[in-house]
C-alpha cells in the first residue's frame, strides 16, 4: 500500500472516530450480555468515546467483576424476562439517567446435530437470542418514544444470512433478529428512534471455542465488531456486516438453494459446526446449557 493510501485510510479512521465521539459523548449506553466477549469490548470502546455505560448480564459475579474492571455500572439482567428488563432500565435511570442507546448483545450459540438438541436447549436459544432482543426493544422503545428519541443496536450474526448444518437453531434465531429489526425500524420511523442490526462474522470469543471455521468464513477479534457497533450509532443504518468485507452475505437469501448448498459443500463449511472439539468446547457448552443449565 502506498504512503498516500495509508494516510488516506488513517484520515478516514480519524474522521470516523470523531463522528463516534460526537455521537456518544455523555450518552447513557446499556449493553446486554456485557460481562464478557463482544459486550465487554463494546463497553470499553463506548467509554473511550465518552459514553456512560451500564452492563447487564444474568451472571451476577461476572457482570460485577466486569463492571469493577471498567469502572461502570453492572446489574443483573435476564433478557428472557420482561420484568427483569424493566427493573434493569429503572436501575440504570436512577444511577445514570435515561438510556440513550440500548445494545442488545446477549446471546448463546449451541452447535452440533439438530436432532441431538434437547427441547430445553432449543427453547433457551430462541428465548435468549431472539425473544430477549424483542423484549429489550419493546422495553427500551417505549421509554425512548416517550422521550422523543433514542437508538437500539441489535447484535445478530452473519449466521442469520448463512444457514449451515450444525447451526440450525442459531440460524433461525439470528435471521429473526435481522428481519424483526428492519420491521421495527420502519415502524418507529418518525418517532426519533432508530433500530439497527450489526451482523458479525464468527468472533474470537467463547462462542467459537472448539470450532475451526473455514477460510470462507472470516473470523475477527471482538474489537472489530465493537467498532462496527459504535459506527452504527454514529451513522445509523438498517444493518451492517462486521467486518465490512462480509457484507456480501446480505445477498445470500436471493441465491438458489442448490447454489448455496454446492457452495457450502465445496468450501466445507457444511461440516464445521457439526463436529466441534467437545473437550475444548466443554466449558462453554455447560455454561449455555448444552448438557447443563443454560446461562443468559
Short mmCIF file of C-alpha atoms in Angstrom, two decimals:
data_model
loop_
_atom_site.label_atom_id
_atom_site.label_comp_id
_atom_site.label_asym_id
_atom_site.label_seq_id
_atom_site.Cartn_x
_atom_site.Cartn_y
_atom_site.Cartn_z
CA UNK A 1 0.00 0.00 0.00
CA UNK A 2 1.37 3.42 -0.93
CA UNK A 3 2.08 6.12 1.65
CA UNK A 4 -0.77 8.25 0.29
CA UNK A 5 -3.17 5.31 0.61
CA UNK A 6 -2.10 4.68 4.19
CA UNK A 7 -2.51 8.35 5.07
CA UNK A 8 -5.92 8.41 3.39
CA UNK A 9 -7.04 5.36 5.36
CA UNK A 10 -5.73 6.89 8.60
CA UNK A 11 -7.59 10.10 7.84
CA UNK A 12 -10.85 8.25 7.28
CA UNK A 13 -10.35 6.36 10.54
CA UNK A 14 -9.76 9.61 12.43
CA UNK A 15 -12.88 11.11 10.85
CA UNK A 16 -14.94 8.05 11.83
CA UNK A 17 -13.70 8.22 15.41
CA UNK A 18 -14.54 11.93 15.60
CA UNK A 19 -18.11 11.18 14.50
CA UNK A 20 -18.35 8.33 17.03
CA UNK A 21 -17.17 10.57 19.88
CA UNK A 22 -19.63 13.27 18.87
CA UNK A 23 -22.48 10.74 18.83
CA UNK A 24 -21.64 9.08 22.16
CA UNK A 25 -20.18 11.81 24.34
CA UNK A 26 -22.23 11.93 27.55
CA UNK A 27 -24.77 9.36 26.29
CA UNK A 28 -26.06 6.57 28.56
CA UNK A 29 -25.47 3.23 26.87
CA UNK A 30 -26.91 -0.03 28.19
CA UNK A 31 -25.34 -3.29 26.97
CA UNK A 32 -26.89 -6.71 27.47
CA UNK A 33 -24.60 -9.72 27.76
CA UNK A 34 -21.97 -7.23 28.85
CA UNK A 35 -19.92 -9.36 31.23
CA UNK A 36 -17.61 -10.82 28.61
CA UNK A 37 -16.75 -11.10 24.92
CA UNK A 38 -18.20 -8.62 22.46
CA UNK A 39 -20.33 -6.87 25.08
CA UNK A 40 -17.32 -6.18 27.29
CA UNK A 41 -15.33 -4.84 24.33
CA UNK A 42 -18.22 -2.59 23.28
CA UNK A 43 -18.31 -1.17 26.79
CA UNK A 44 -14.62 -0.30 26.68
CA UNK A 45 -14.95 1.46 23.34
CA UNK A 46 -18.05 3.37 24.45
CA UNK A 47 -16.12 4.60 27.49
CA UNK A 48 -13.24 5.68 25.27
CA UNK A 49 -15.73 7.66 23.18
CA UNK A 50 -17.04 9.50 26.24
CA UNK A 51 -20.20 7.47 26.86
CA UNK A 52 -21.60 6.31 30.19
CA UNK A 53 -22.06 2.56 30.44
CA UNK A 54 -24.36 0.14 32.23
CA UNK A 55 -23.72 -3.57 31.78
CA UNK A 56 -26.48 -6.14 32.12
CA UNK A 57 -25.87 -9.87 32.42
CA UNK A 58 -27.54 -12.88 34.01
CA UNK A 59 -24.19 -13.93 35.54
CA UNK A 60 -24.06 -11.70 38.61
CA UNK A 61 -20.49 -12.47 39.61
CA UNK A 62 -19.19 -11.97 36.08
CA UNK A 63 -21.02 -8.69 35.47
CA UNK A 64 -19.95 -7.26 38.81
CA UNK A 65 -16.32 -8.11 38.06
CA UNK A 66 -16.53 -6.71 34.53
CA UNK A 67 -18.13 -3.52 35.82
CA UNK A 68 -15.48 -3.12 38.51
CA UNK A 69 -12.69 -3.66 35.97
CA UNK A 70 -14.12 -0.99 33.67
CA UNK A 71 -15.40 1.38 36.33
CA UNK A 72 -19.00 1.25 35.12
CA UNK A 73 -22.38 0.11 36.42
CA UNK A 74 -23.05 -3.64 36.40
CA UNK A 75 -26.50 -5.08 37.01
CA UNK A 76 -28.16 -8.46 36.84
CA UNK A 77 -30.39 -8.88 33.79
CA UNK A 78 -32.28 -11.89 32.48
CA UNK A 79 -33.13 -10.92 28.90
CA UNK A 80 -35.83 -13.59 28.69
CA UNK A 81 -37.87 -11.86 31.42
CA UNK A 82 -39.66 -8.59 30.61
CA UNK A 83 -39.89 -7.69 34.32
CA UNK A 84 -36.11 -8.06 34.59
CA UNK A 85 -35.68 -5.62 31.70
CA UNK A 86 -37.94 -3.06 33.40
CA UNK A 87 -36.03 -3.39 36.66
CA UNK A 88 -32.74 -3.05 34.78
CA UNK A 89 -33.83 0.14 32.99
CA UNK A 90 -35.26 1.62 36.19
CA UNK A 91 -31.95 1.00 37.97
CA UNK A 92 -29.90 2.48 35.13
CA UNK A 93 -32.10 5.58 35.08
CA UNK A 94 -31.64 6.08 38.82
CA UNK A 95 -27.87 5.71 38.58
CA UNK A 96 -27.01 7.30 35.24
CA UNK A 97 -30.14 8.77 33.71
CA UNK A 98 -32.42 7.63 30.87
CA UNK A 99 -30.90 5.15 28.42
CA UNK A 100 -29.99 6.86 25.15
CA UNK A 101 -28.70 3.70 23.45
CA UNK A 102 -29.54 0.05 24.04
CA UNK A 103 -27.21 -2.57 22.61
CA UNK A 104 -28.90 -5.98 22.58
CA UNK A 105 -25.83 -8.19 22.61
CA UNK A 106 -26.72 -11.17 24.84
CA UNK A 107 -26.72 -14.48 23.01
CA UNK A 108 -25.67 -18.12 23.02
CA UNK A 109 -24.56 -20.37 20.15
CA UNK A 110 -25.10 -24.11 20.57
CA UNK A 111 -23.68 -26.24 17.77
CA UNK A 112 -23.99 -29.83 16.65
CA UNK A 113 -26.57 -32.10 15.01
CA UNK A 114 -30.05 -30.61 15.36
CA UNK A 115 -31.70 -33.95 16.18
CA UNK A 116 -29.47 -34.23 19.25
CA UNK A 117 -30.75 -30.94 20.73
CA UNK A 118 -32.85 -31.16 23.89
CA UNK A 119 -36.06 -29.15 23.85
CA UNK A 120 -34.73 -27.06 26.72
CA UNK A 121 -31.70 -26.04 24.64
CA UNK A 122 -33.86 -25.14 21.65
CA UNK A 123 -36.13 -23.00 23.81
CA UNK A 124 -33.31 -21.29 25.67
CA UNK A 125 -31.55 -20.39 22.41
CA UNK A 126 -34.69 -18.83 20.92
CA UNK A 127 -35.55 -17.15 24.23
CA UNK A 128 -32.13 -15.58 24.68
CA UNK A 129 -31.13 -14.86 21.08
CA UNK A 130 -34.48 -13.72 19.66
CA UNK A 131 -37.13 -13.20 22.34
CA UNK A 132 -34.59 -11.36 24.51
CA UNK A 133 -33.94 -8.91 21.67
CA UNK A 134 -37.67 -8.40 21.14
CA UNK A 135 -38.34 -7.79 24.84
CA UNK A 136 -35.40 -5.41 25.10
CA UNK A 137 -36.56 -3.43 22.08
CA UNK A 138 -40.08 -3.16 23.46
CA UNK A 139 -38.97 -2.04 26.92
CA UNK A 140 -36.41 0.46 25.63
CA UNK A 141 -38.55 1.55 22.69
CA UNK A 142 -41.49 2.55 24.88
CA UNK A 143 -39.25 4.74 27.01
CA UNK A 144 -37.40 6.22 24.04
CA UNK A 145 -40.54 7.04 22.06
CA UNK A 146 -41.95 8.72 25.14
CA UNK A 147 -38.85 10.94 25.30
CA UNK A 148 -38.82 11.56 21.55
CA UNK A 149 -35.60 9.78 20.63
CA UNK A 150 -33.06 7.02 21.15
CA UNK A 151 -31.17 4.25 19.41
CA UNK A 152 -31.18 0.48 19.59
CA UNK A 153 -28.47 -1.70 18.06
CA UNK A 154 -29.19 -5.42 17.86
CA UNK A 155 -26.19 -7.71 17.52
CA UNK A 156 -27.25 -10.51 15.17
CA UNK A 157 -24.82 -12.60 13.10
CA UNK A 158 -23.91 -13.43 9.53
CA UNK A 159 -25.40 -16.78 10.53
CA UNK A 160 -28.75 -15.06 10.08
CA UNK A 161 -27.92 -14.95 6.36
CA UNK A 162 -25.82 -18.12 6.01
CA UNK A 163 -27.80 -21.21 7.10
CA UNK A 164 -25.45 -24.10 7.83
CA UNK A 165 -25.71 -27.65 9.15
CA UNK A 166 -24.99 -27.72 12.87
CA UNK A 167 -26.25 -24.16 13.42
CA UNK A 168 -29.93 -24.56 12.57
CA UNK A 169 -31.48 -23.15 15.76
CA UNK A 170 -28.96 -20.29 15.94
CA UNK A 171 -29.53 -19.58 12.24
CA UNK A 172 -33.25 -19.32 12.84
CA UNK A 173 -32.90 -17.03 15.85
CA UNK A 174 -30.44 -14.64 14.21
CA UNK A 175 -32.42 -14.50 10.98
CA UNK A 176 -35.39 -13.50 13.10
CA UNK A 177 -33.39 -10.71 14.74
CA UNK A 178 -32.39 -9.27 11.36
CA UNK A 179 -35.91 -9.19 9.94
CA UNK A 180 -37.52 -8.06 13.21
CA UNK A 181 -35.07 -5.18 13.50
CA UNK A 182 -35.76 -3.96 9.98
CA UNK A 183 -39.51 -4.12 10.60
CA UNK A 184 -39.49 -2.10 13.80
CA UNK A 185 -37.02 0.45 12.44
CA UNK A 186 -39.59 1.06 9.71
CA UNK A 187 -42.47 1.07 12.20
CA UNK A 188 -40.76 3.56 14.51
CA UNK A 189 -39.63 5.90 11.74
CA UNK A 190 -40.84 9.36 12.60
CA UNK A 191 -40.66 8.82 16.37
CA UNK A 192 -37.00 9.75 16.72
CA UNK A 193 -36.00 6.16 17.48
CA UNK A 194 -33.69 4.20 15.18
CA UNK A 195 -33.10 0.44 15.23
CA UNK A 196 -30.01 -1.02 13.57
CA UNK A 197 -28.58 -4.52 13.24
CA UNK A 198 -24.92 -5.47 13.23
CA UNK A 199 -24.12 -8.86 11.72
CA UNK A 200 -20.72 -10.04 12.97
CA UNK A 201 -18.84 -12.86 11.39
CA UNK A 202 -17.65 -15.55 13.79
CA UNK A 203 -15.81 -13.70 16.51
CA UNK A 204 -12.99 -14.97 18.69
CA UNK A 205 -14.95 -15.36 21.90
CA UNK A 206 -16.32 -18.36 23.77
CA UNK A 207 -18.90 -18.87 21.00
CA UNK A 208 -16.31 -20.31 18.61
CA UNK A 209 -14.33 -22.35 21.13
CA UNK A 210 -13.62 -25.81 19.77
CA UNK A 211 -14.55 -24.84 16.20
CA UNK A 212 -12.34 -24.45 13.14
CA UNK A 213 -14.10 -22.01 10.80
CA UNK A 214 -13.35 -22.43 7.11
CA UNK A 215 -11.44 -19.70 5.26
CA UNK A 216 -14.70 -18.71 3.58
CA UNK A 217 -15.97 -17.53 6.95
CA UNK A 218 -13.61 -14.85 8.18
CA UNK A 219 -13.09 -14.69 11.94
CA UNK A 220 -12.32 -11.44 13.73
CA UNK A 221 -11.43 -10.08 17.14
CA UNK A 222 -14.20 -8.57 19.33
CA UNK A 223 -12.85 -5.05 18.85
CA UNK A 224 -13.73 -5.18 15.13
CA UNK A 225 -17.35 -5.95 15.95
CA UNK A 226 -17.45 -3.36 18.73
CA UNK A 227 -16.19 -0.66 16.38
CA UNK A 228 -18.89 -1.56 13.84
CA UNK A 229 -21.50 -1.24 16.60
CA UNK A 230 -20.22 2.21 17.52
CA UNK A 231 -20.25 3.26 13.87
CA UNK A 232 -23.88 2.12 13.66
CA UNK A 233 -24.67 4.51 16.50
CA UNK A 234 -22.82 7.40 14.88
CA UNK A 235 -24.11 6.59 11.39
CA UNK A 236 -27.43 4.73 11.81
CA UNK A 237 -28.10 2.13 9.15
CA UNK A 238 -30.65 -0.65 8.97
CA UNK A 239 -27.95 -3.34 9.04
CA UNK A 240 -24.23 -3.72 8.59
CA UNK A 241 -21.80 -6.62 8.49
CA UNK A 242 -18.74 -6.79 10.72
CA UNK A 243 -16.24 -6.64 9.16
CA UNK A 244 -17.50 -4.73 6.12
CA UNK A 245 -15.88 -7.32 3.83
CA UNK A 246 -18.57 -9.81 4.87
CA UNK A 247 -21.28 -7.54 3.50
CA UNK A 248 -21.84 -9.95 0.63
CA UNK A 249 -23.84 -12.21 2.99
CA UNK A 250 -26.81 -9.85 2.64
CA UNK A 251 -27.22 -11.14 -0.93
CA UNK A 252 -27.26 -14.81 0.11
CA UNK A 253 -31.08 -15.10 0.59
CA UNK A 254 -31.54 -14.29 -3.09
CA UNK A 255 -29.35 -17.21 -4.21
CA UNK A 256 -30.83 -20.54 -5.19
CA UNK A 257 -30.90 -23.37 -2.65
CA UNK A 258 -28.84 -25.56 -4.97
CA UNK A 259 -26.13 -22.95 -5.39
CA UNK A 260 -25.91 -22.30 -1.64
CA UNK A 261 -25.59 -25.99 -0.85
CA UNK A 262 -22.96 -26.50 -3.52
CA UNK A 263 -21.03 -23.53 -2.19
CA UNK A 264 -21.09 -24.78 1.41
CA UNK A 265 -20.05 -28.25 0.29
CA UNK A 266 -17.14 -27.04 -1.84
CA UNK A 267 -15.88 -24.78 0.96
CA UNK A 268 -16.54 -27.49 3.56
CA UNK A 269 -18.46 -25.18 5.88
CA UNK A 270 -21.23 -27.77 5.84
CA UNK A 271 -19.34 -29.76 8.48
CA UNK A 272 -17.62 -27.13 10.65
CA UNK A 273 -20.46 -26.82 13.14
CA UNK A 274 -21.49 -30.46 13.16
CA UNK A 275 -18.23 -31.73 14.63
CA UNK A 276 -16.82 -29.36 17.28
CA UNK A 277 -13.96 -30.37 19.55
CA UNK A 278 -16.13 -31.34 22.51
CA UNK A 279 -13.26 -31.27 25.01
CA UNK A 280 -12.25 -27.71 24.06
CA UNK A 281 -15.88 -26.60 23.95
CA UNK A 282 -16.90 -28.32 27.20
CA UNK A 283 -16.85 -25.24 29.48
CA UNK A 284 -18.81 -23.09 27.03
CA UNK A 285 -21.32 -25.85 26.31
CA UNK A 286 -22.00 -26.33 30.00
CA UNK A 287 -22.41 -22.59 30.53
CA UNK A 288 -25.05 -22.27 27.82
CA UNK A 289 -26.91 -25.41 28.85
CA UNK A 290 -25.78 -27.77 26.11
CA UNK A 291 -25.63 -30.61 28.59
CA UNK A 292 -26.41 -28.45 31.64
CA UNK A 293 -28.49 -25.50 32.91
CA UNK A 294 -28.49 -22.57 30.46
CA UNK A 295 -26.93 -19.20 31.18
CA UNK A 296 -28.18 -15.99 29.63
#
